[in-house]
């Protein structure tokens, strides 16, 4: 059932790709089969199955389009795929990011989607410049609530926080550690960089600041 669910997810995600190009268009089964690399007979069988579950509207001899529920599911899968691609790009990942993201998207649950959304920010685009689809209502509600941690990039001037996570290259972490910067370090955001209690101040590029996570200190002295 797990693998079959992944097949269904792939169909709905691919239907969403067609929807992005032509929102009201009917997707021919042959075009869907070509995009997915399957036979037209296999595509027709899956389309009919998804239609029986209310996820597609199937029009015999013409094609299909997403229903409201199908659109929500397809958008969610495409969002998770592109979030995974952004994460792999930030690591950076030297393999085939698209194929790896195709596998990762099925392992991303709501909690991970929220975490990745906060990591990449609301205006992020995937590595090819395509927008990341909007979150579903349940995820949007969670994202609207204050996060227990933020990136150093998102800290306001004068804000103080405790470093709780580093998503940086190993050599960068080692270099920062030489200055006493690491997990547990208390930092204050300044115009010029991040000031530490030991008197040092570190100056990081924006992409590195996005990889430093802190828990904000309320009413710092």
mmCIF file with all atom_site columns, N, CA and C in Angstrom, residues 72-140:
data_model
loop_
_atom_site.group_PDB
_atom_site.id
_atom_site.type_symbol
_atom_site.label_atom_id
_atom_site.label_alt_id
_atom_site.label_comp_id
_atom_site.label_asym_id
_atom_site.label_entity_id
_atom_site.label_seq_id
_atom_site.pdbx_PDB_ins_code
_atom_site.Cartn_x
_atom_site.Cartn_y
_atom_site.Cartn_z
_atom_site.occupancy
_atom_site.B_iso_or_equiv
_atom_site.pdbx_formal_charge
_atom_site.auth_seq_id
_atom_site.auth_comp_id
_atom_site.auth_asym_id
_atom_site.auth_atom_id
_atom_site.pdbx_PDB_model_num
ATOM 1   N N  . UNK A 1 72  ? -5.786 20.017 -3.992  1.00 0.00 ? 72  UNK A N  1
ATOM 2   C CA . UNK A 1 72  ? -5.133 20.226 -2.695  1.00 0.00 ? 72  UNK A CA 1
ATOM 3   C C  . UNK A 1 72  ? -4.016 19.209 -2.498  1.00 0.00 ? 72  UNK A C  1
ATOM 4   N N  . UNK A 1 73  ? -4.309 17.949 -2.818  1.00 0.00 ? 73  UNK A N  1
ATOM 5   C CA . UNK A 1 73  ? -3.299 16.903 -2.613  1.00 0.00 ? 73  UNK A CA 1
ATOM 6   C C  . UNK A 1 73  ? -2.131 17.061 -3.586  1.00 0.00 ? 73  UNK A C  1
ATOM 7   N N  . UNK A 1 74  ? -2.432 17.336 -4.830  1.00 0.00 ? 74  UNK A N  1
ATOM 8   C CA . UNK A 1 74  ? -1.370 17.516 -5.819  1.00 0.00 ? 74  UNK A CA 1
ATOM 9   C C  . UNK A 1 74  ? -0.478 18.698 -5.485  1.00 0.00 ? 74  UNK A C  1
ATOM 10  N N  . UNK A 1 75  ? -1.098 19.787 -5.034  1.00 0.00 ? 75  UNK A N  1
ATOM 11  C CA . UNK A 1 75  ? -0.328 20.976 -4.650  1.00 0.00 ? 75  UNK A CA 1
ATOM 12  C C  . UNK A 1 75  ? 0.579  20.673 -3.458  1.00 0.00 ? 75  UNK A C  1
ATOM 13  N N  . UNK A 1 76  ? 0.053  19.914 -2.493  1.00 0.00 ? 76  UNK A N  1
ATOM 14  C CA . UNK A 1 76  ? 0.851  19.557 -1.312  1.00 0.00 ? 76  UNK A CA 1
ATOM 15  C C  . UNK A 1 76  ? 2.084  18.754 -1.728  1.00 0.00 ? 76  UNK A C  1
ATOM 16  N N  . UNK A 1 77  ? 1.903  17.776 -2.620  1.00 0.00 ? 77  UNK A N  1
ATOM 17  C CA . UNK A 1 77  ? 3.033  16.955 -3.031  1.00 0.00 ? 77  UNK A CA 1
ATOM 18  C C  . UNK A 1 77  ? 4.056  17.772 -3.814  1.00 0.00 ? 77  UNK A C  1
ATOM 19  N N  . UNK A 1 78  ? 3.583  18.661 -4.690  1.00 0.00 ? 78  UNK A N  1
ATOM 20  C CA . UNK A 1 78  ? 4.522  19.486 -5.449  1.00 0.00 ? 78  UNK A CA 1
ATOM 21  C C  . UNK A 1 78  ? 5.245  20.459 -4.526  1.00 0.00 ? 78  UNK A C  1
ATOM 22  N N  . UNK A 1 79  ? 4.556  20.972 -3.522  1.00 0.00 ? 79  UNK A N  1
ATOM 23  C CA . UNK A 1 79  ? 5.194  21.860 -2.552  1.00 0.00 ? 79  UNK A CA 1
ATOM 24  C C  . UNK A 1 79  ? 6.313  21.114 -1.819  1.00 0.00 ? 79  UNK A C  1
ATOM 25  N N  . UNK A 1 80  ? 6.024  19.896 -1.373  1.00 0.00 ? 80  UNK A N  1
ATOM 26  C CA . UNK A 1 80  ? 7.022  19.131 -0.632  1.00 0.00 ? 80  UNK A CA 1
ATOM 27  C C  . UNK A 1 80  ? 8.203  18.760 -1.523  1.00 0.00 ? 80  UNK A C  1
ATOM 28  N N  . UNK A 1 81  ? 7.932  18.486 -2.786  1.00 0.00 ? 81  UNK A N  1
ATOM 29  C CA . UNK A 1 81  ? 9.013  18.178 -3.726  1.00 0.00 ? 81  UNK A CA 1
ATOM 30  C C  . UNK A 1 81  ? 9.941  19.380 -3.871  1.00 0.00 ? 81  UNK A C  1
ATOM 31  N N  . UNK A 1 82  ? 9.383  20.562 -4.062  1.00 0.00 ? 82  UNK A N  1
ATOM 32  C CA . UNK A 1 82  ? 10.221 21.739 -4.275  1.00 0.00 ? 82  UNK A CA 1
ATOM 33  C C  . UNK A 1 82  ? 10.912 22.188 -2.993  1.00 0.00 ? 82  UNK A C  1
ATOM 34  N N  . UNK A 1 83  ? 10.272 21.986 -1.843  1.00 0.00 ? 83  UNK A N  1
ATOM 35  C CA . UNK A 1 83  ? 10.949 22.254 -0.572  1.00 0.00 ? 83  UNK A CA 1
ATOM 36  C C  . UNK A 1 83  ? 12.166 21.341 -0.436  1.00 0.00 ? 83  UNK A C  1
ATOM 37  N N  . UNK A 1 84  ? 12.003 20.066 -0.816  1.00 0.00 ? 84  UNK A N  1
ATOM 38  C CA . UNK A 1 84  ? 13.115 19.119 -0.744  1.00 0.00 ? 84  UNK A CA 1
ATOM 39  C C  . UNK A 1 84  ? 14.241 19.542 -1.681  1.00 0.00 ? 84  UNK A C  1
ATOM 40  N N  . UNK A 1 85  ? 13.898 20.042 -2.866  1.00 0.00 ? 85  UNK A N  1
ATOM 41  C CA . UNK A 1 85  ? 14.923 20.495 -3.804  1.00 0.00 ? 85  UNK A CA 1
ATOM 42  C C  . UNK A 1 85  ? 15.692 21.686 -3.240  1.00 0.00 ? 85  UNK A C  1
ATOM 43  N N  . UNK A 1 86  ? 14.988 22.607 -2.581  1.00 0.00 ? 86  UNK A N  1
ATOM 44  C CA . UNK A 1 86  ? 15.660 23.755 -1.971  1.00 0.00 ? 86  UNK A CA 1
ATOM 45  C C  . UNK A 1 86  ? 16.616 23.289 -0.879  1.00 0.00 ? 86  UNK A C  1
ATOM 46  N N  . UNK A 1 87  ? 16.159 22.340 -0.051  1.00 0.00 ? 87  UNK A N  1
ATOM 47  C CA . UNK A 1 87  ? 17.009 21.809 1.011   1.00 0.00 ? 87  UNK A CA 1
ATOM 48  C C  . UNK A 1 87  ? 18.269 21.181 0.419   1.00 0.00 ? 87  UNK A C  1
ATOM 49  N N  . UNK A 1 88  ? 18.120 20.365 -0.610  1.00 0.00 ? 88  UNK A N  1
ATOM 50  C CA . UNK A 1 88  ? 19.265 19.715 -1.235  1.00 0.00 ? 88  UNK A CA 1
ATOM 51  C C  . UNK A 1 88  ? 20.207 20.744 -1.846  1.00 0.00 ? 88  UNK A C  1
ATOM 52  N N  . UNK A 1 89  ? 19.657 21.818 -2.376  1.00 0.00 ? 89  UNK A N  1
ATOM 53  C CA . UNK A 1 89  ? 20.472 22.876 -2.965  1.00 0.00 ? 89  UNK A CA 1
ATOM 54  C C  . UNK A 1 89  ? 21.265 23.612 -1.887  1.00 0.00 ? 89  UNK A C  1
ATOM 55  N N  . UNK A 1 90  ? 20.689 23.752 -0.704  1.00 0.00 ? 90  UNK A N  1
ATOM 56  C CA . UNK A 1 90  ? 21.358 24.461 0.375   1.00 0.00 ? 90  UNK A CA 1
ATOM 57  C C  . UNK A 1 90  ? 22.465 23.631 1.009   1.00 0.00 ? 90  UNK A C  1
ATOM 58  N N  . UNK A 1 91  ? 22.415 22.298 0.898   1.00 0.00 ? 91  UNK A N  1
ATOM 59  C CA . UNK A 1 91  ? 23.371 21.462 1.627   1.00 0.00 ? 91  UNK A CA 1
ATOM 60  C C  . UNK A 1 91  ? 24.844 21.738 1.271   1.00 0.00 ? 91  UNK A C  1
ATOM 61  N N  . UNK A 1 92  ? 25.338 21.782 0.037   1.00 0.00 ? 92  UNK A N  1
ATOM 62  C CA . UNK A 1 92  ? 24.702 21.434 -1.237  1.00 0.00 ? 92  UNK A CA 1
ATOM 63  C C  . UNK A 1 92  ? 24.815 19.931 -1.506  1.00 0.00 ? 92  UNK A C  1
ATOM 64  N N  . UNK A 1 93  ? 23.936 19.443 -2.380  1.00 0.00 ? 93  UNK A N  1
ATOM 65  C CA . UNK A 1 93  ? 23.870 18.028 -2.722  1.00 0.00 ? 93  UNK A CA 1
ATOM 66  C C  . UNK A 1 93  ? 24.413 17.834 -4.132  1.00 0.00 ? 93  UNK A C  1
ATOM 67  N N  . UNK A 1 94  ? 25.326 16.875 -4.310  1.00 0.00 ? 94  UNK A N  1
ATOM 68  C CA . UNK A 1 94  ? 25.998 16.711 -5.596  1.00 0.00 ? 94  UNK A CA 1
ATOM 69  C C  . UNK A 1 94  ? 25.343 15.663 -6.490  1.00 0.00 ? 94  UNK A C  1
ATOM 70  N N  . UNK A 1 95  ? 24.329 14.954 -5.988  1.00 0.00 ? 95  UNK A N  1
ATOM 71  C CA . UNK A 1 95  ? 23.654 13.957 -6.802  1.00 0.00 ? 95  UNK A CA 1
ATOM 72  C C  . UNK A 1 95  ? 22.547 14.565 -7.644  1.00 0.00 ? 95  UNK A C  1
ATOM 73  N N  . UNK A 1 96  ? 21.650 13.718 -8.139  1.00 0.00 ? 96  UNK A N  1
ATOM 74  C CA . UNK A 1 96  ? 20.514 14.174 -8.934  1.00 0.00 ? 96  UNK A CA 1
ATOM 75  C C  . UNK A 1 96  ? 19.435 14.689 -7.974  1.00 0.00 ? 96  UNK A C  1
ATOM 76  N N  . UNK A 1 97  ? 19.373 16.008 -7.813  1.00 0.00 ? 97  UNK A N  1
ATOM 77  C CA . UNK A 1 97  ? 18.472 16.604 -6.824  1.00 0.00 ? 97  UNK A CA 1
ATOM 78  C C  . UNK A 1 97  ? 17.012 16.305 -7.133  1.00 0.00 ? 97  UNK A C  1
ATOM 79  N N  . UNK A 1 98  ? 16.651 16.312 -8.419  1.00 0.00 ? 98  UNK A N  1
ATOM 80  C CA . UNK A 1 98  ? 15.250 16.084 -8.779  1.00 0.00 ? 98  UNK A CA 1
ATOM 81  C C  . UNK A 1 98  ? 14.818 14.667 -8.387  1.00 0.00 ? 98  UNK A C  1
ATOM 82  N N  . UNK A 1 99  ? 15.617 13.671 -8.755  1.00 0.00 ? 99  UNK A N  1
ATOM 83  C CA . UNK A 1 99  ? 15.247 12.282 -8.439  1.00 0.00 ? 99  UNK A CA 1
ATOM 84  C C  . UNK A 1 99  ? 15.233 12.046 -6.934  1.00 0.00 ? 99  UNK A C  1
ATOM 85  N N  . UNK A 1 100 ? 16.193 12.642 -6.227  1.00 0.00 ? 100 UNK A N  1
ATOM 86  C CA . UNK A 1 100 ? 16.233 12.474 -4.772  1.00 0.00 ? 100 UNK A CA 1
ATOM 87  C C  . UNK A 1 100 ? 15.047 13.158 -4.126  1.00 0.00 ? 100 UNK A C  1
ATOM 88  N N  . UNK A 1 101 ? 14.672 14.345 -4.622  1.00 0.00 ? 101 UNK A N  1
ATOM 89  C CA . UNK A 1 101 ? 13.507 15.048 -4.088  1.00 0.00 ? 101 UNK A CA 1
ATOM 90  C C  . UNK A 1 101 ? 12.233 14.246 -4.325  1.00 0.00 ? 101 UNK A C  1
ATOM 91  N N  . UNK A 1 102 ? 12.181 13.515 -5.444  1.00 0.00 ? 102 UNK A N  1
ATOM 92  C CA . UNK A 1 102 ? 11.012 12.669 -5.726  1.00 0.00 ? 102 UNK A CA 1
ATOM 93  C C  . UNK A 1 102 ? 10.850 11.603 -4.646  1.00 0.00 ? 102 UNK A C  1
ATOM 94  N N  . UNK A 1 103 ? 11.973 11.109 -4.124  1.00 0.00 ? 103 UNK A N  1
ATOM 95  C CA . UNK A 1 103 ? 11.900 10.108 -3.055  1.00 0.00 ? 103 UNK A CA 1
ATOM 96  C C  . UNK A 1 103 ? 11.615 10.769 -1.703  1.00 0.00 ? 103 UNK A C  1
ATOM 97  N N  . UNK A 1 104 ? 12.255 11.899 -1.469  1.00 0.00 ? 104 UNK A N  1
ATOM 98  C CA . UNK A 1 104 ? 12.097 12.566 -0.176  1.00 0.00 ? 104 UNK A CA 1
ATOM 99  C C  . UNK A 1 104 ? 10.680 13.073 0.051   1.00 0.00 ? 104 UNK A C  1
ATOM 100 N N  . UNK A 1 105 ? 10.019 13.539 -0.994  1.00 0.00 ? 105 UNK A N  1
ATOM 101 C CA . UNK A 1 105 ? 8.707  14.165 -0.820  1.00 0.00 ? 105 UNK A CA 1
ATOM 102 C C  . UNK A 1 105 ? 7.701  13.228 -0.153  1.00 0.00 ? 105 UNK A C  1
ATOM 103 N N  . UNK A 1 106 ? 7.867  11.913 -0.386  1.00 0.00 ? 106 UNK A N  1
ATOM 104 C CA . UNK A 1 106 ? 6.933  10.946 0.196   1.00 0.00 ? 106 UNK A CA 1
ATOM 105 C C  . UNK A 1 106 ? 7.217  10.708 1.681   1.00 0.00 ? 106 UNK A C  1
ATOM 106 N N  . UNK A 1 107 ? 8.404  11.095 2.128   1.00 0.00 ? 107 UNK A N  1
ATOM 107 C CA . UNK A 1 107 ? 8.768  10.907 3.537   1.00 0.00 ? 107 UNK A CA 1
ATOM 108 C C  . UNK A 1 107 ? 8.512  12.166 4.365   1.00 0.00 ? 107 UNK A C  1
ATOM 109 N N  . UNK A 1 108 ? 8.159  13.257 3.719   1.00 0.00 ? 108 UNK A N  1
ATOM 110 C CA . UNK A 1 108 ? 7.921  14.519 4.427   1.00 0.00 ? 108 UNK A CA 1
ATOM 111 C C  . UNK A 1 108 ? 6.506  14.530 4.985   1.00 0.00 ? 108 UNK A C  1
ATOM 112 N N  . UNK A 1 109 ? 6.389  14.617 6.303   1.00 0.00 ? 109 UNK A N  1
ATOM 113 C CA . UNK A 1 109 ? 5.071  14.724 6.924   1.00 0.00 ? 109 UNK A CA 1
ATOM 114 C C  . UNK A 1 109 ? 4.786  16.197 7.246   1.00 0.00 ? 109 UNK A C  1
ATOM 115 N N  . UNK A 1 110 ? 3.670  16.454 7.913   1.00 0.00 ? 110 UNK A N  1
ATOM 116 C CA . UNK A 1 110 ? 3.289  17.839 8.189   1.00 0.00 ? 110 UNK A CA 1
ATOM 117 C C  . UNK A 1 110 ? 4.335  18.563 9.032   1.00 0.00 ? 110 UNK A C  1
ATOM 118 N N  . UNK A 1 111 ? 4.873  17.871 10.049  1.00 0.00 ? 111 UNK A N  1
ATOM 119 C CA . UNK A 1 111 ? 5.866  18.494 10.919  1.00 0.00 ? 111 UNK A CA 1
ATOM 120 C C  . UNK A 1 111 ? 7.119  18.888 10.133  1.00 0.00 ? 111 UNK A C  1
ATOM 121 N N  . UNK A 1 112 ? 7.578  17.988 9.252   1.00 0.00 ? 112 UNK A N  1
ATOM 122 C CA . UNK A 1 112 ? 8.756  18.290 8.451   1.00 0.00 ? 112 UNK A CA 1
ATOM 123 C C  . UNK A 1 112 ? 8.465  19.396 7.440   1.00 0.00 ? 112 UNK A C  1
ATOM 124 N N  . UNK A 1 113 ? 7.245  19.410 6.887   1.00 0.00 ? 113 UNK A N  1
ATOM 125 C CA . UNK A 1 113 ? 6.894  20.473 5.948   1.00 0.00 ? 113 UNK A CA 1
ATOM 126 C C  . UNK A 1 113 ? 6.940  21.836 6.636   1.00 0.00 ? 113 UNK A C  1
ATOM 127 N N  . UNK A 1 114 ? 6.440  21.902 7.868   1.00 0.00 ? 114 UNK A N  1
ATOM 128 C CA . UNK A 1 114 ? 6.481  23.152 8.621   1.00 0.00 ? 114 UNK A CA 1
ATOM 129 C C  . UNK A 1 114 ? 7.934  23.572 8.862   1.00 0.00 ? 114 UNK A C  1
ATOM 130 N N  . UNK A 1 115 ? 8.773  22.605 9.270   1.00 0.00 ? 115 UNK A N  1
ATOM 131 C CA . UNK A 1 115 ? 10.178 22.913 9.545   1.00 0.00 ? 115 UNK A CA 1
ATOM 132 C C  . UNK A 1 115 ? 10.896 23.394 8.287   1.00 0.00 ? 115 UNK A C  1
ATOM 133 N N  . UNK A 1 116 ? 10.670 22.718 7.160   1.00 0.00 ? 116 UNK A N  1
ATOM 134 C CA . UNK A 1 116 ? 11.307 23.122 5.912   1.00 0.00 ? 116 UNK A CA 1
ATOM 135 C C  . UNK A 1 116 ? 10.795 24.477 5.440   1.00 0.00 ? 116 UNK A C  1
ATOM 136 N N  . UNK A 1 117 ? 9.510  24.733 5.653   1.00 0.00 ? 117 UNK A N  1
ATOM 137 C CA . UNK A 1 117 ? 8.934  26.018 5.253   1.00 0.00 ? 117 UNK A CA 1
ATOM 138 C C  . UNK A 1 117 ? 9.597  27.165 6.007   1.00 0.00 ? 117 UNK A C  1
ATOM 139 N N  . UNK A 1 118 ? 9.829  26.954 7.290   1.00 0.00 ? 118 UNK A N  1
ATOM 140 C CA . UNK A 1 118 ? 10.477 27.995 8.091   1.00 0.00 ? 118 UNK A CA 1
ATOM 141 C C  . UNK A 1 118 ? 11.946 28.143 7.713   1.00 0.00 ? 118 UNK A C  1
ATOM 142 N N  . UNK A 1 119 ? 12.548 27.036 7.307   1.00 0.00 ? 119 UNK A N  1
ATOM 143 C CA . UNK A 1 119 ? 13.951 27.086 6.908   1.00 0.00 ? 119 UNK A CA 1
ATOM 144 C C  . UNK A 1 119 ? 14.147 27.906 5.642   1.00 0.00 ? 119 UNK A C  1
ATOM 145 N N  . UNK A 1 120 ? 13.334 27.657 4.625   1.00 0.00 ? 120 UNK A N  1
ATOM 146 C CA . UNK A 1 120 ? 13.553 28.313 3.332   1.00 0.00 ? 120 UNK A CA 1
ATOM 147 C C  . UNK A 1 120 ? 12.885 29.681 3.241   1.00 0.00 ? 120 UNK A C  1
ATOM 148 N N  . UNK A 1 121 ? 11.890 29.954 4.103   1.00 0.00 ? 121 UNK A N  1
ATOM 149 C CA . UNK A 1 121 ? 11.221 31.249 4.075   1.00 0.00 ? 121 UNK A CA 1
ATOM 150 C C  . UNK A 1 121 ? 10.041 31.262 3.118   1.00 0.00 ? 121 UNK A C  1
ATOM 151 N N  . UNK A 1 122 ? 9.136  32.232 3.284   1.00 0.00 ? 122 UNK A N  1
ATOM 152 C CA . UNK A 1 122 ? 7.895  32.249 2.500   1.00 0.00 ? 122 UNK A CA 1
ATOM 153 C C  . UNK A 1 122 ? 8.066  32.641 1.035   1.00 0.00 ? 122 UNK A C  1
ATOM 154 N N  . UNK A 1 123 ? 9.155  33.293 0.690   1.00 0.00 ? 123 UNK A N  1
ATOM 155 C CA . UNK A 1 123 ? 9.327  33.783 -0.684  1.00 0.00 ? 123 UNK A CA 1
ATOM 156 C C  . UNK A 1 123 ? 10.315 32.962 -1.496  1.00 0.00 ? 123 UNK A C  1
ATOM 157 N N  . UNK A 1 124 ? 10.692 31.805 -0.973  1.00 0.00 ? 124 UNK A N  1
ATOM 158 C CA . UNK A 1 124 ? 11.698 30.987 -1.656  1.00 0.00 ? 124 UNK A CA 1
ATOM 159 C C  . UNK A 1 124 ? 11.167 30.413 -2.968  1.00 0.00 ? 124 UNK A C  1
ATOM 160 N N  . UNK A 1 125 ? 12.081 30.194 -3.900  1.00 0.00 ? 125 UNK A N  1
ATOM 161 C CA . UNK A 1 125 ? 11.774 29.507 -5.153  1.00 0.00 ? 125 UNK A CA 1
ATOM 162 C C  . UNK A 1 125 ? 12.683 28.287 -5.234  1.00 0.00 ? 125 UNK A C  1
ATOM 163 N N  . UNK A 1 126 ? 12.277 27.319 -6.056  1.00 0.00 ? 126 UNK A N  1
ATOM 164 C CA . UNK A 1 126 ? 13.112 26.137 -6.181  1.00 0.00 ? 126 UNK A CA 1
ATOM 165 C C  . UNK A 1 126 ? 14.367 26.485 -6.987  1.00 0.00 ? 126 UNK A C  1
ATOM 166 N N  . UNK A 1 127 ? 15.358 25.590 -7.046  1.00 0.00 ? 127 UNK A N  1
ATOM 167 C CA . UNK A 1 127 ? 16.617 25.933 -7.718  1.00 0.00 ? 127 UNK A CA 1
ATOM 168 C C  . UNK A 1 127 ? 16.481 26.378 -9.167  1.00 0.00 ? 127 UNK A C  1
ATOM 169 N N  . UNK A 1 128 ? 15.398 25.996 -9.836  1.00 0.00 ? 128 UNK A N  1
ATOM 170 C CA . UNK A 1 128 ? 15.203 26.409 -11.229 1.00 0.00 ? 128 UNK A CA 1
ATOM 171 C C  . UNK A 1 128 ? 14.408 27.706 -11.332 1.00 0.00 ? 128 UNK A C  1
ATOM 172 N N  . UNK A 1 129 ? 14.048 28.290 -10.177 1.00 0.00 ? 129 UNK A N  1
ATOM 173 C CA . UNK A 1 129 ? 13.348 29.572 -10.180 1.00 0.00 ? 129 UNK A CA 1
ATOM 174 C C  . UNK A 1 129 ? 11.839 29.481 -10.160 1.00 0.00 ? 129 UNK A C  1
ATOM 175 N N  . UNK A 1 130 ? 11.299 28.275 -10.027 1.00 0.00 ? 130 UNK A N  1
ATOM 176 C CA . UNK A 1 130 ? 9.838  28.125 -9.982  1.00 0.00 ? 130 UNK A CA 1
ATOM 177 C C  . UNK A 1 130 ? 9.330  28.389 -8.568  1.00 0.00 ? 130 UNK A C  1
ATOM 178 N N  . UNK A 1 131 ? 8.167  29.023 -8.449  1.00 0.00 ? 131 UNK A N  1
ATOM 179 C CA . UNK A 1 131 ? 7.627  29.300 -7.107  1.00 0.00 ? 131 UNK A CA 1
ATOM 180 C C  . UNK A 1 131 ? 7.223  28.022 -6.393  1.00 0.00 ? 131 UNK A C  1
ATOM 181 N N  . UNK A 1 132 ? 7.333  28.038 -5.082  1.00 0.00 ? 132 UNK A N  1
ATOM 182 C CA . UNK A 1 132 ? 6.876  26.917 -4.272  1.00 0.00 ? 132 UNK A CA 1
ATOM 183 C C  . UNK A 1 132 ? 5.386  27.106 -4.017  1.00 0.00 ? 132 UNK A C  1
ATOM 184 N N  . UNK A 1 133 ? 4.547  26.127 -4.350  1.00 0.00 ? 133 UNK A N  1
ATOM 185 C CA . UNK A 1 133 ? 3.094  26.284 -4.156  1.00 0.00 ? 133 UNK A CA 1
ATOM 186 C C  . UNK A 1 133 ? 2.744  26.678 -2.726  1.00 0.00 ? 133 UNK A C  1
ATOM 187 N N  . UNK A 1 134 ? 1.659  27.410 -2.592  1.00 0.00 ? 134 UNK A N  1
ATOM 188 C CA . UNK A 1 134 ? 1.209  27.849 -1.269  1.00 0.00 ? 134 UNK A CA 1
ATOM 189 C C  . UNK A 1 134 ? 0.863  26.658 -0.394  1.00 0.00 ? 134 UNK A C  1
ATOM 190 N N  . UNK A 1 135 ? 1.056  26.781 0.905   1.00 0.00 ? 135 UNK A N  1
ATOM 191 C CA . UNK A 1 135 ? 0.715  25.674 1.808   1.00 0.00 ? 135 UNK A CA 1
ATOM 192 C C  . UNK A 1 135 ? -0.791 25.484 1.907   1.00 0.00 ? 135 UNK A C  1
ATOM 193 N N  . UNK A 1 136 ? -1.201 24.297 2.273   1.00 0.00 ? 136 UNK A N  1
ATOM 194 C CA . UNK A 1 136 ? -2.614 24.046 2.539   1.00 0.00 ? 136 UNK A CA 1
ATOM 195 C C  . UNK A 1 136 ? -3.010 24.785 3.822   1.00 0.00 ? 136 UNK A C  1
ATOM 196 N N  . UNK A 1 137 ? -4.307 24.900 4.075   1.00 0.00 ? 137 UNK A N  1
ATOM 197 C CA . UNK A 1 137 ? -4.788 25.720 5.188   1.00 0.00 ? 137 UNK A CA 1
ATOM 198 C C  . UNK A 1 137 ? -4.228 25.264 6.533   1.00 0.00 ? 137 UNK A C  1
ATOM 199 N N  . UNK A 1 138 ? -4.136 23.943 6.737   1.00 0.00 ? 138 UNK A N  1
ATOM 200 C CA . UNK A 1 138 ? -3.642 23.457 8.029   1.00 0.00 ? 138 UNK A CA 1
ATOM 201 C C  . UNK A 1 138 ? -2.187 23.828 8.251   1.00 0.00 ? 138 UNK A C  1
ATOM 202 N N  . UNK A 1 139 ? -1.374 23.749 7.206   1.00 0.00 ? 139 UNK A N  1
ATOM 203 C CA . UNK A 1 139 ? 0.036  24.120 7.322   1.00 0.00 ? 139 UNK A CA 1
ATOM 204 C C  . UNK A 1 139 ? 0.177  25.633 7.467   1.00 0.00 ? 139 UNK A C  1
ATOM 205 N N  . UNK A 1 140 ? -0.623 26.379 6.710   1.00 0.00 ? 140 UNK A N  1
ATOM 206 C CA . UNK A 1 140 ? -0.572 27.848 6.798   1.00 0.00 ? 140 UNK A CA 1
ATOM 207 C C  . UNK A 1 140 ? -0.908 28.324 8.207   1.00 0.00 ? 140 UNK A C  1
#
